[in-house]
Tab-separated table of C-alpha atoms in Angstrom:
chain	number	residue	atom	x	y	z
A	1	MET	CA	140.592	70.746	84.146
A	2	GLY	CA	143.869	69.559	82.558
A	3	ALA	CA	145.689	69.770	85.831
A	4	ARG	CA	143.282	67.412	87.490
A	5	VAL	CA	143.138	64.800	84.753
A	6	ARG	CA	145.394	61.869	85.682
A	7	ALA	CA	145.578	60.108	82.369
A	8	ILE	CA	143.980	60.104	78.924
A	9	ASP	CA	143.982	56.838	77.051
A	10	THR	CA	143.953	57.574	73.375
A	11	ASP	CA	143.282	53.964	72.213
A	12	ALA	CA	140.846	51.504	73.710
A	13	HIS	CA	138.646	49.059	71.793
A	14	HIS	CA	135.060	48.314	72.543
A	15	GLN	CA	132.763	45.893	70.803
A	16	LEU	CA	129.076	45.025	70.394
A	17	ARG	CA	127.652	42.298	72.603
A	18	GLY	CA	125.804	41.075	69.573
A	19	ILE	CA	123.999	42.264	66.517
A	20	ALA	CA	120.877	42.942	68.549
A	21	ASP	CA	122.669	46.004	69.973
A	22	LEU	CA	122.287	47.653	66.628
A	23	LYS	CA	118.645	46.896	65.949
A	24	PRO	CA	117.375	50.200	67.368
A	25	TYR	CA	119.731	52.133	65.111
A	26	LEU	CA	119.076	50.451	61.793
A	27	SER	CA	116.318	50.772	59.205
A	28	ARG	CA	114.078	47.733	58.937
A	29	HIS	CA	115.794	46.881	55.689
A	30	ASP	CA	119.303	47.027	57.049
A	31	TRP	CA	118.301	45.203	60.214
A	32	GLN	CA	116.891	42.352	58.214
A	33	ARG	CA	120.127	42.111	56.292
A	34	LEU	CA	122.203	42.214	59.483
A	35	GLU	CA	120.021	39.610	61.075
A	36	GLU	CA	120.422	37.279	58.121
A	37	PHE	CA	124.129	37.652	57.467
A	38	GLY	CA	125.572	38.935	60.736
A	39	MET	CA	128.227	41.546	61.266
A	40	PRO	CA	131.150	41.546	58.859
A	41	ARG	CA	134.099	40.164	60.690
A	42	ASN	CA	137.522	41.658	60.890
A	43	SER	CA	139.651	39.729	58.408
A	44	ASN	CA	142.094	37.457	59.998
A	45	LEU	CA	144.599	36.401	57.417
A	46	TYR	CA	146.299	34.198	59.973
A	47	GLN	CA	143.567	32.777	62.179
A	48	ALA	CA	145.842	33.892	64.896
A	49	SER	CA	146.544	36.895	67.119
A	50	GLY	CA	148.208	37.479	70.440
A	51	GLY	CA	146.943	36.725	73.923
A	52	PHE	CA	143.641	34.880	73.969
A	53	ARG	CA	141.609	35.754	70.867
A	54	GLY	CA	143.570	38.982	70.658
A	55	ALA	CA	142.632	40.135	74.155
A	56	ARG	CA	144.086	39.902	77.627
A	57	ALA	CA	143.428	36.394	78.899
A	58	ASP	CA	142.803	37.801	82.384
A	59	CYS	CA	139.794	39.651	81.016
A	60	PHE	CA	137.696	36.588	80.150
A	61	GLY	CA	136.351	36.135	83.697
A	62	ALA	CA	132.801	36.217	82.390
A	63	GLY	CA	133.478	33.100	80.239
A	64	ASP	CA	135.158	32.378	76.964
A	65	ASP	CA	132.000	33.259	75.058
A	66	VAL	CA	131.918	36.771	76.404
A	67	ASP	CA	134.200	39.134	74.535
A	68	PRO	CA	135.852	41.429	77.129
A	69	ARG	CA	135.712	44.204	74.592
A	70	SER	CA	131.949	44.150	74.931
A	71	ARG	CA	131.891	44.544	78.708
A	72	ILE	CA	131.633	48.183	79.773
A	73	ALA	CA	131.941	47.137	83.462
A	74	LEU	CA	135.277	45.595	82.689
A	75	PHE	CA	136.506	48.852	81.125
A	76	GLN	CA	135.366	50.716	84.192
A	77	GLU	CA	136.951	48.296	86.604
A	78	LYS	CA	140.258	47.544	84.959
A	79	LEU	CA	140.949	50.636	82.883
A	80	LEU	CA	139.159	53.688	84.112
A	81	ASP	CA	139.121	53.033	87.843
A	82	GLY	CA	141.893	50.483	87.940
A	83	CYS	CA	144.462	52.521	86.000
A	84	GLY	CA	143.322	56.038	86.834
A	85	VAL	CA	142.306	56.821	83.281
A	86	ASP	CA	139.945	59.767	83.291
A	87	PHE	CA	139.143	59.742	79.561
A	88	ALA	CA	139.364	56.805	77.169
A	89	ILE	CA	138.960	57.275	73.448
A	90	LEU	CA	137.156	54.380	71.860
A	91	GLN	CA	138.172	53.008	68.506
A	92	GLY	CA	135.567	50.333	67.789
A	93	GLU	CA	136.685	46.760	67.479
A	94	TYR	CA	134.002	46.372	64.747
A	95	THR	CA	135.245	49.310	62.668
A	96	PRO	CA	137.824	47.709	60.347
A	97	ALA	CA	135.398	45.101	59.105
A	98	VAL	CA	132.746	47.770	58.519
A	99	LEU	CA	135.220	49.885	56.558
A	100	ALA	CA	136.278	46.912	54.398
A	101	LEU	CA	132.805	46.528	52.862
A	102	ALA	CA	132.616	47.277	49.163
A	103	ASP	CA	128.834	47.890	49.654
A	104	LEU	CA	129.185	51.510	50.614
A	105	ASP	CA	125.587	52.165	51.670
A	106	PHE	CA	125.500	49.147	54.011
A	107	SER	CA	128.874	50.149	55.332
A	108	ALA	CA	127.542	53.668	55.995
A	109	ALA	CA	124.433	52.213	57.712
A	110	LEU	CA	126.574	50.169	60.034
A	111	CYS	CA	128.802	53.205	60.718
A	112	ARG	CA	125.802	55.237	61.753
A	113	ALA	CA	124.353	52.443	63.867
A	114	THR	CA	127.574	51.650	65.705
A	115	ASN	CA	128.243	55.308	66.361
A	116	ASP	CA	124.716	55.872	67.703
A	117	TRP	CA	124.936	52.700	69.811
A	118	THR	CA	128.314	53.729	71.266
A	119	LEU	CA	127.115	57.209	72.169
A	120	ALA	CA	123.975	55.805	73.808
A	121	GLU	CA	125.321	52.635	75.487
A	122	TRP	CA	128.938	53.527	76.287
A	123	VAL	CA	129.290	57.338	76.440
A	124	GLY	CA	125.699	57.559	77.698
A	125	ARG	CA	126.518	55.204	80.593
A	126	ASP	CA	129.905	56.548	81.497
A	127	PRO	CA	130.891	60.088	80.615
A	128	ARG	CA	134.619	59.117	80.684
A	129	PHE	CA	134.341	57.530	77.230
A	130	ARG	CA	134.982	59.488	74.105
A	131	LEU	CA	134.525	58.212	70.553
A	132	ALA	CA	136.613	58.215	67.409
A	133	LEU	CA	133.833	58.214	64.924
A	134	THR	CA	133.530	55.304	62.516
A	135	VAL	CA	132.920	56.695	59.018
A	136	PRO	CA	132.895	54.988	55.610
A	137	ILE	CA	136.137	56.625	54.660
A	138	GLN	CA	136.375	54.447	51.563
A	139	ASP	CA	133.769	56.882	50.190
A	140	PRO	CA	134.580	60.456	51.225
A	141	VAL	CA	131.077	61.727	50.350
A	142	LEU	CA	129.436	59.334	52.707
A	143	ALA	CA	132.150	59.828	55.265
A	144	VAL	CA	131.622	63.599	55.303
A	145	ARG	CA	127.876	62.994	55.662
A	146	GLU	CA	128.502	61.019	58.912
A	147	ILE	CA	130.930	63.621	60.201
A	148	GLU	CA	128.347	66.332	59.548
A	149	ARG	CA	125.747	64.240	61.351
A	150	LEU	CA	127.719	63.618	64.543
A	151	GLY	CA	130.862	65.699	64.416
A	152	ASP	CA	129.526	68.194	66.917
A	153	HIS	CA	128.474	65.671	69.450
A	154	PRO	CA	130.516	66.572	72.540
A	155	ALA	CA	131.849	63.067	73.006
A	156	VAL	CA	133.024	62.671	69.417
A	157	VAL	CA	136.758	63.761	69.397
A	158	ALA	CA	138.179	62.155	66.296
A	159	VAL	CA	137.491	60.335	63.028
A	160	TYR	CA	138.828	56.778	62.917
A	161	ALA	CA	140.678	55.591	59.840
A	162	VAL	CA	142.592	52.305	59.323
A	163	CYS	CA	145.867	51.887	57.476
A	164	GLY	CA	144.572	49.306	55.026
A	165	SER	CA	143.144	51.391	52.227
A	166	PRO	CA	142.944	51.369	48.406
A	167	ARG	CA	144.657	54.766	48.417
A	168	LEU	CA	147.153	56.608	50.524
A	169	TYR	CA	145.419	59.144	52.767
A	170	GLY	CA	147.366	62.182	51.663
A	171	GLN	CA	145.834	61.908	48.223
A	172	ARG	CA	143.315	64.631	47.385
A	173	HIS	CA	140.496	62.087	47.200
A	174	TYR	CA	140.332	62.359	51.011
A	175	ASP	CA	140.561	66.115	51.349
A	176	PRO	CA	136.837	66.541	52.011
A	177	VAL	CA	137.150	64.203	55.012
A	178	PHE	CA	140.029	66.263	56.457
A	179	ALA	CA	138.137	69.470	55.828
A	180	ALA	CA	135.236	68.037	57.798
A	181	CYS	CA	137.588	66.993	60.631
A	182	VAL	CA	138.992	70.489	60.860
A	183	LYS	CA	135.536	72.072	60.670
A	184	HIS	CA	134.353	70.058	63.651
A	185	GLY	CA	137.522	70.132	65.684
A	186	LEU	CA	138.225	66.465	65.231
A	187	ALA	CA	141.606	64.703	65.001
A	188	LEU	CA	142.150	61.911	62.502
A	189	ALA	CA	142.936	58.751	64.399
A	190	LEU	CA	144.952	56.338	62.232
A	191	HIS	CA	145.197	52.725	63.362
A	192	PHE	CA	146.459	49.627	61.590
A	193	SER	CA	143.917	47.050	60.232
A	194	ASN	CA	142.525	45.915	56.849
A	195	GLU	CA	145.985	45.711	55.226
A	196	GLY	CA	145.942	43.133	52.461
A	197	ILE	CA	142.249	42.297	52.688
A	198	GLY	CA	139.190	43.085	50.611
A	199	MET	CA	139.866	45.768	48.088
A	200	ASN	CA	143.171	46.744	49.612
A	201	PRO	CA	146.694	46.090	48.381
A	202	ALA	CA	149.036	43.532	50.049
A	203	PRO	CA	150.336	44.613	53.449
A	204	THR	CA	153.898	44.760	52.227
A	205	ALA	CA	155.413	45.685	48.890
A	206	GLY	CA	156.634	42.116	48.673
A	207	GLY	CA	153.248	40.590	49.298
A	208	HIS	CA	151.549	38.868	52.233
A	209	PRO	CA	153.602	37.794	55.214
A	210	SER	CA	152.945	34.201	56.256
A	211	TYR	CA	152.588	34.808	59.961
A	212	TYR	CA	150.828	37.164	62.360
A	213	ALA	CA	154.152	37.947	63.989
A	214	GLU	CA	155.479	39.340	60.747
A	215	GLN	CA	152.445	41.463	60.171
A	216	TYR	CA	152.748	42.730	63.743
A	217	LEU	CA	156.419	43.562	63.293
A	218	VAL	CA	156.102	45.470	60.037
A	219	ARG	CA	153.255	47.707	61.082
A	220	PRO	CA	155.340	50.822	61.123
A	221	GLN	CA	155.565	50.671	57.334
A	222	PHE	CA	151.777	50.962	57.019
A	223	TYR	CA	152.007	54.274	58.828
A	224	GLN	CA	155.134	55.353	57.014
A	225	ALA	CA	153.342	55.022	53.728
A	226	HIS	CA	150.511	57.232	54.786
A	227	LEU	CA	152.854	59.618	56.511
A	228	SER	CA	154.979	60.039	53.428
A	229	SER	CA	151.713	60.719	51.481
A	230	PHE	CA	150.534	63.363	54.023
A	231	LEU	CA	153.910	65.082	53.861
A	232	PHE	CA	154.496	65.260	50.166
A	233	GLU	CA	150.894	65.768	49.083
A	234	GLY	CA	150.849	68.861	51.246
A	235	THR	CA	148.054	67.724	53.504
A	236	PHE	CA	149.216	69.998	56.308
A	237	GLU	CA	149.623	72.950	53.935
A	238	LYS	CA	146.002	72.370	52.928
A	239	PHE	CA	144.806	71.766	56.507
A	240	PRO	CA	147.062	73.581	58.930
A	241	GLN	CA	144.794	72.705	61.862
A	242	LEU	CA	144.631	68.956	61.194
A	243	ARG	CA	146.170	66.664	63.801
A	244	VAL	CA	146.705	62.967	63.108
A	245	ALA	CA	147.044	60.461	65.843
A	246	PHE	CA	149.132	57.387	64.990
A	247	LEU	CA	147.756	54.606	67.173
A	248	GLU	CA	149.792	51.379	67.570
A	249	SER	CA	152.297	52.584	65.019
A	250	GLY	CA	155.260	52.255	67.363
A	251	PHE	CA	157.583	55.232	67.621
A	252	GLY	CA	161.167	54.021	67.724
A	253	TRP	CA	161.280	54.495	63.920
A	254	VAL	CA	160.282	58.147	64.042
A	255	PRO	CA	163.744	59.771	64.370
A	256	ALA	CA	165.137	57.794	61.493
A	257	PHE	CA	162.121	58.506	59.347
A	258	ARG	CA	162.493	62.210	60.064
A	259	TRP	CA	166.136	62.246	58.980
A	260	ARG	CA	165.278	60.422	55.827
A	261	ALA	CA	162.257	62.611	55.117
A	262	ASP	CA	164.282	65.773	55.478
A	263	ALA	CA	167.052	64.455	53.294
A	264	THR	CA	164.570	63.426	50.652
A	265	TRP	CA	162.937	66.804	50.735
A	266	ARG	CA	166.267	68.571	50.498
A	267	SER	CA	167.126	66.746	47.276
A	268	LEU	CA	163.737	66.549	45.646
A	269	ARG	CA	161.914	69.608	46.949
A	270	ALA	CA	161.354	71.095	43.527
A	271	GLN	CA	159.038	68.214	42.516
A	272	THR	CA	156.556	69.074	45.247
A	273	PRO	CA	157.338	72.692	45.928
A	274	TRP	CA	154.278	73.201	48.095
A	275	VAL	CA	156.227	71.316	50.851
A	276	LYS	CA	157.620	74.556	52.172
A	277	ARG	CA	159.442	73.335	55.246
A	278	PRO	CA	161.465	70.270	56.187
A	279	PRO	CA	159.026	67.348	56.620
A	280	SER	CA	160.174	66.929	60.257
A	281	GLU	CA	158.580	70.229	61.057
A	282	TYR	CA	155.196	69.127	59.728
A	283	MET	CA	155.589	65.912	61.682
A	284	ARG	CA	156.353	67.765	64.856
A	285	GLU	CA	153.306	69.983	64.466
A	286	HIS	CA	150.785	67.538	63.078
A	287	ILE	CA	151.554	63.921	63.925
A	288	ARG	CA	151.102	62.474	67.375
A	289	PHE	CA	152.245	59.012	68.363
A	290	ALA	CA	150.535	56.815	70.937
A	291	THR	CA	152.800	54.950	73.332
A	292	GLN	CA	151.433	51.429	72.994
A	293	PRO	CA	153.021	49.007	72.225
A	294	PHE	CA	155.832	50.767	74.050
A	295	GLU	CA	159.125	49.843	72.607
A	296	ASP	CA	162.043	49.265	74.948
A	297	PRO	CA	165.053	50.413	72.991
A	298	GLU	CA	168.452	49.097	73.959
A	299	PRO	CA	171.066	49.789	75.116
A	300	ALA	CA	170.383	52.061	78.039
A	301	GLY	CA	170.154	55.656	76.776
A	302	ALA	CA	168.687	54.628	73.450
A	303	LEU	CA	165.198	55.573	74.615
A	304	THR	CA	166.446	59.050	75.480
A	305	ALA	CA	167.812	59.421	71.965
A	306	VAL	CA	164.485	58.305	70.464
A	307	LEU	CA	162.456	60.625	72.646
A	308	ASP	CA	164.743	63.525	71.719
A	309	GLY	CA	164.680	62.613	68.044
A	310	MET	CA	160.915	62.596	67.860
A	311	ASP	CA	160.390	65.730	70.012
A	312	ALA	CA	158.425	63.469	72.362
A	313	GLU	CA	157.503	66.349	74.610
A	314	GLN	CA	155.280	67.506	71.837
A	315	THR	CA	154.410	64.321	69.985
A	316	LEU	CA	154.045	61.395	72.375
A	317	MET	CA	150.789	60.531	74.137
A	318	PHE	CA	149.618	57.671	76.213
A	319	SER	CA	147.553	54.709	74.952
A	320	SER	CA	146.733	51.438	76.609
A	321	ASP	CA	145.055	49.416	73.789
A	322	PHE	CA	142.754	47.936	76.410
A	323	PRO	CA	141.731	45.153	76.504
A	324	HIS	CA	144.034	43.802	73.839
A	325	TRP	CA	146.738	41.323	74.667
A	326	ASP	CA	149.585	43.767	74.312
A	327	PHE	CA	148.005	46.247	76.741
A	328	ASP	CA	150.251	48.827	78.466
A	329	PRO	CA	149.170	50.330	81.826
A	330	PRO	CA	149.976	54.018	82.368
A	331	ASP	CA	152.011	53.614	85.548
A	332	ALA	CA	154.452	51.195	83.941
A	333	ILE	CA	154.871	53.401	80.892
A	334	VAL	CA	155.523	56.715	82.676
A	335	ARG	CA	158.146	55.019	84.867
A	336	ARG	CA	160.219	54.615	81.691
A	337	LEU	CA	159.932	58.315	80.871
A	338	PRO	CA	161.838	61.241	82.357
A	339	GLU	CA	159.874	63.234	84.871
A	340	SER	CA	159.569	66.222	82.562
A	341	LEU	CA	157.626	64.124	79.998
A	342	ARG	CA	155.208	62.316	82.228
A	343	GLN	CA	152.392	64.910	82.400
A	344	ARG	CA	152.899	65.732	78.748
A	345	VAL	CA	152.499	62.051	77.709
A	346	LEU	CA	149.665	61.187	80.119
A	347	VAL	CA	147.519	64.281	79.576
A	348	GLU	CA	148.696	67.423	77.898
A	349	THR	CA	149.605	66.270	74.442
A	350	ALA	CA	146.272	64.405	74.122
A	351	LEU	CA	144.500	67.618	75.087
A	352	GLU	CA	146.329	69.465	72.367
A	353	THR	CA	145.650	66.752	69.808
A	354	TYR	CA	141.941	66.374	70.499
A	355	PRO	CA	140.598	69.898	70.925
A	356	LYS	CA	137.217	68.699	72.050
A	357	LEU	CA	138.486	66.945	75.152
A	358	PRO	CA	137.530	68.904	78.220
A	359	ARG	CA	140.242	71.030	79.752
B	1	MET	CA	176.493	90.602	44.778
B	2	SER	CA	175.077	92.794	42.002
B	3	VAL	CA	177.138	94.091	39.143
B	4	GLY	CA	176.477	97.681	40.093
B	5	GLU	CA	178.257	97.461	43.434
B	6	ALA	CA	181.711	98.648	43.758
B	7	SER	CA	183.643	95.473	43.336
B	8	GLY	CA	186.506	94.101	45.237
B	9	GLY	CA	186.142	94.043	49.007
B	10	GLY	CA	189.852	93.397	49.166
B	11	ARG	CA	189.622	90.657	46.607
B	12	THR	CA	191.707	90.485	43.485
B	13	PRO	CA	190.051	90.815	40.030
B	14	HIS	CA	190.755	88.026	37.591
B	15	PRO	CA	189.785	88.172	33.969
B	16	VAL	CA	187.929	85.092	32.889
B	17	CYS	CA	187.182	85.501	29.189
B	18	ALA	CA	185.821	87.926	26.721
B	19	ALA	CA	182.189	88.714	27.396
B	20	ALA	CA	181.304	87.418	23.963
B	21	GLU	CA	182.619	84.040	25.010
B	22	LEU	CA	180.084	83.791	27.841
B	23	PRO	CA	176.677	84.488	26.441
B	24	PRO	CA	173.456	84.393	28.559
B	25	GLY	CA	172.599	80.924	29.812
B	26	ARG	CA	176.171	79.682	29.557
B	27	ARG	CA	178.838	78.974	32.135
B	28	ARG	CA	182.591	78.576	32.244
B	29	ILE	CA	184.600	76.731	34.830
B	30	VAL	CA	187.997	78.204	35.429
B	31	THR	CA	190.792	77.765	37.988
B	32	ILE	CA	191.769	80.866	39.851
B	33	GLU	CA	194.334	80.879	42.621
B	34	GLY	CA	194.072	77.113	42.670
B	35	LYS	CA	190.295	77.139	43.145
B	36	SER	CA	187.873	75.758	40.631
B	37	ILE	CA	185.230	78.409	40.073
B	38	GLY	CA	182.103	78.465	37.910
B	39	VAL	CA	181.202	81.697	36.225
B	40	PHE	CA	177.601	82.037	34.971
B	41	ASN	CA	175.820	84.498	32.701
B	42	VAL	CA	172.199	84.590	33.823
B	43	GLY	CA	170.296	86.876	31.449
B	44	GLY	CA	173.193	89.312	31.122
B	45	ARG	CA	174.180	89.346	34.805
B	46	TYR	CA	177.288	87.444	35.887
B	47	PHE	CA	177.668	85.291	38.977
B	48	ALA	CA	180.446	83.041	40.262
B	49	LEU	CA	180.386	80.111	42.656
B	50	ARG	CA	183.082	77.885	44.027
B	51	ASN	CA	182.896	74.652	42.088
B	52	ARG	CA	182.489	72.640	45.269
B	53	CYS	CA	179.267	71.593	46.918
B	54	PRO	CA	179.320	72.191	50.671
B	55	HIS	CA	177.447	68.916	51.135
B	56	ARG	CA	179.723	66.207	49.715
B	57	GLY	CA	182.289	68.123	47.699
B	58	ALA	CA	180.775	67.527	44.292
B	59	PRO	CA	181.663	69.745	41.309
B	60	LEU	CA	178.592	71.939	41.970
B	61	CYS	CA	179.028	74.148	38.968
B	62	GLU	CA	178.624	71.168	36.641
B	63	GLY	CA	175.022	70.737	37.821
B	64	GLN	CA	171.865	71.691	35.950
B	65	VAL	CA	170.960	75.371	35.900
B	66	VAL	CA	167.241	75.464	36.597
B	67	ASP	CA	164.372	77.767	37.537
B	68	LEU	CA	163.149	78.213	41.096
B	69	VAL	CA	160.057	76.001	41.295
B	70	THR	CA	157.484	77.145	43.830
B	71	ALA	CA	153.777	76.563	44.519
B	72	PRO	CA	151.249	78.936	46.040
B	73	ALA	CA	149.184	75.862	46.877
B	74	PRO	CA	149.438	72.067	46.531
B	75	TYR	CA	149.468	70.913	42.887
B	76	ALA	CA	150.027	74.386	41.548
B	77	TRP	CA	153.603	74.456	40.166
B	78	GLU	CA	155.078	77.805	39.248
B	79	ASN	CA	158.488	78.593	37.754
B	80	GLU	CA	160.130	81.809	38.698
B	81	ARG	CA	163.643	83.262	38.721
B	82	PHE	CA	164.342	81.493	35.467
B	83	GLY	CA	167.857	79.985	35.340
B	84	GLU	CA	168.931	81.387	38.715
B	85	ILE	CA	169.203	78.067	40.581
B	86	ILE	CA	171.912	75.486	40.312
B	87	ARG	CA	171.182	71.888	41.185
B	88	CYS	CA	174.131	69.953	42.461
B	89	PRO	CA	174.974	66.948	40.203
B	90	TRP	CA	175.192	64.782	43.361
B	91	HIS	CA	172.051	64.598	45.568
B	92	SER	CA	170.283	67.530	43.757
B	93	TRP	CA	170.700	70.095	46.512
B	94	GLU	CA	169.606	73.462	45.086
B	95	PHE	CA	171.540	76.682	45.477
B	96	ASP	CA	170.791	80.209	44.517
B	97	LEU	CA	173.291	81.021	41.795
B	98	THR	CA	173.186	84.664	42.675
B	99	THR	CA	174.121	84.304	46.368
B	100	GLY	CA	175.242	80.724	47.013
B	101	ARG	CA	172.447	80.335	49.509
B	102	SER	CA	170.674	77.018	49.899
B	103	VAL	CA	167.152	77.070	48.542
B	104	CYS	CA	165.912	74.766	51.342
B	105	HIS	CA	167.730	76.543	54.093
B	106	PRO	CA	168.483	80.082	52.867
B	107	ASP	CA	169.189	81.517	56.258
B	108	SER	CA	171.622	78.909	57.557
B	109	ILE	CA	175.038	80.299	58.185
B	110	ARG	CA	177.996	78.676	56.484
B	111	THR	CA	180.262	77.308	59.142
B	112	LYS	CA	183.658	78.626	58.352
B	113	SER	CA	185.858	77.392	61.140
B	114	TYR	CA	185.646	75.217	64.177
B	115	PRO	CA	188.134	73.876	66.672
B	116	ALA	CA	190.683	71.472	65.298
B	117	GLY	CA	189.488	67.907	65.577
B	118	VAL	CA	185.862	68.860	66.201
B	119	ALA	CA	183.331	68.031	63.531
B	120	ALA	CA	181.173	70.848	62.265
B	121	PRO	CA	177.798	70.549	63.947
B	122	THR	CA	175.875	70.639	60.639
B	123	GLU	CA	176.628	70.392	56.977
B	124	HIS	CA	177.656	73.650	55.423
B	125	ASP	CA	174.583	75.015	53.734
B	126	ARG	CA	175.901	77.759	51.538
B	127	ALA	CA	178.044	77.554	48.429
B	128	GLU	CA	180.923	80.051	48.338
B	129	ALA	CA	179.993	82.870	46.026
B	130	TYR	CA	182.265	85.470	44.350
B	131	GLU	CA	181.522	88.732	42.706
B	132	ALA	CA	181.570	88.680	38.899
B	133	ALA	CA	180.980	91.391	36.311
B	134	GLU	CA	181.801	92.542	32.840
B	135	ARG	CA	184.416	95.261	32.656
B	136	GLY	CA	185.371	96.636	29.256
B	137	GLY	CA	184.204	93.631	27.328
B	138	VAL	CA	185.877	91.198	29.728
B	139	VAL	CA	184.214	88.977	32.344
B	140	VAL	CA	185.963	89.513	35.639
B	141	VAL	CA	185.749	87.531	38.890
B	142	TRP	CA	186.953	88.885	42.243
B	143	VAL	CA	188.572	86.100	44.250
């Protein structure tokens, strides 16, 4: 099947139309609570985003009050049919807020309900959708319970985690989650969000940036912190089959990080001797980078150096971020890539990263 | 580079000191044929390395002599090959005292020569090692 697939979008964001969507999937008790207090909202430290309310302004044709993320027909028209995307992996727009809840059982209830709703109302209505499972990763016991419940659903291809977290993900606290991912053939999909809110530390070591633009710019460091943790805690020695998708991390920084990681290991290896190989080798085997937002390195030729330096043939895969404001369409992205990388980026690397995608 | 091997290989033996002056766990740094060389007694066996780190030219033999630290699994430190590793005083690169090989990249080949004016493609990874042994109560290095 791989040869016939035109493009796999590893990062699209859907949303509830309203809380009523979840009523069939909640206990009476949890529904009454949701009805009274509403959905938790994604923290917005800035009351600002890009585009119009964070989405493509050209996607509000149904009116300002209708969130384009909630319109399955829009995804079909503009992404799946319009862009030739044959599979789109959904990372719920609602997920970060749900994972920021300190009330773990309510968080778990909302995870279950949103997963069930997505499988019924999105995947059930269009088999081109796949789901990165929302799990209460702030509590690995409850997270594993949700992975056990739905991990074998054929449309569930990943577990969704956000960078904002009380702990770095390489720490052993999370090992049961990764064991469950491997057991069910799921990738871990890591995406920014929740940095500096709720129970989580500030988004930068120097505190909170003042503006959304700063937070947007420094996102690579969120991923670098978790990546460093994965590498030096030995996550990939413990879970040799685990693949981690970095979504919206950018990728221009990857070659420099690899150099620095290898140099660090060479000097300090003895402190974490279970790191048996240069960190760049673990990165090449286990970390996959999504293209969006595609960086346009300068001068001419710089992109080639970046692609070489990150082993892009093995590590880079397409994402659109539909319908967010900084959306990238597949045709415009592959035009920037050498011919030899196009099929790898559009299809093949994603198939290798998400073993449950059909091939 | 074991003591038992027939020494030499075309190299010249140089006495370093009386064996009693270099007890186990100690080192001496001497100059032979204009080269600074560290001679080590590791549990009664003798080893010698050029006192120059292939990385940045540090006095390698002035670094800490340490064990090889390994781990069969994450969070399970184990020390083996006690006192057989030298850690460069600059940047902490580790070398096997007994062979000069890099601990991180034991199989990389030391680049010995390259066309004039062309930079070596990679850092040299191996410290230059010499044979050393005790002969008749004297520590000898073949250089």
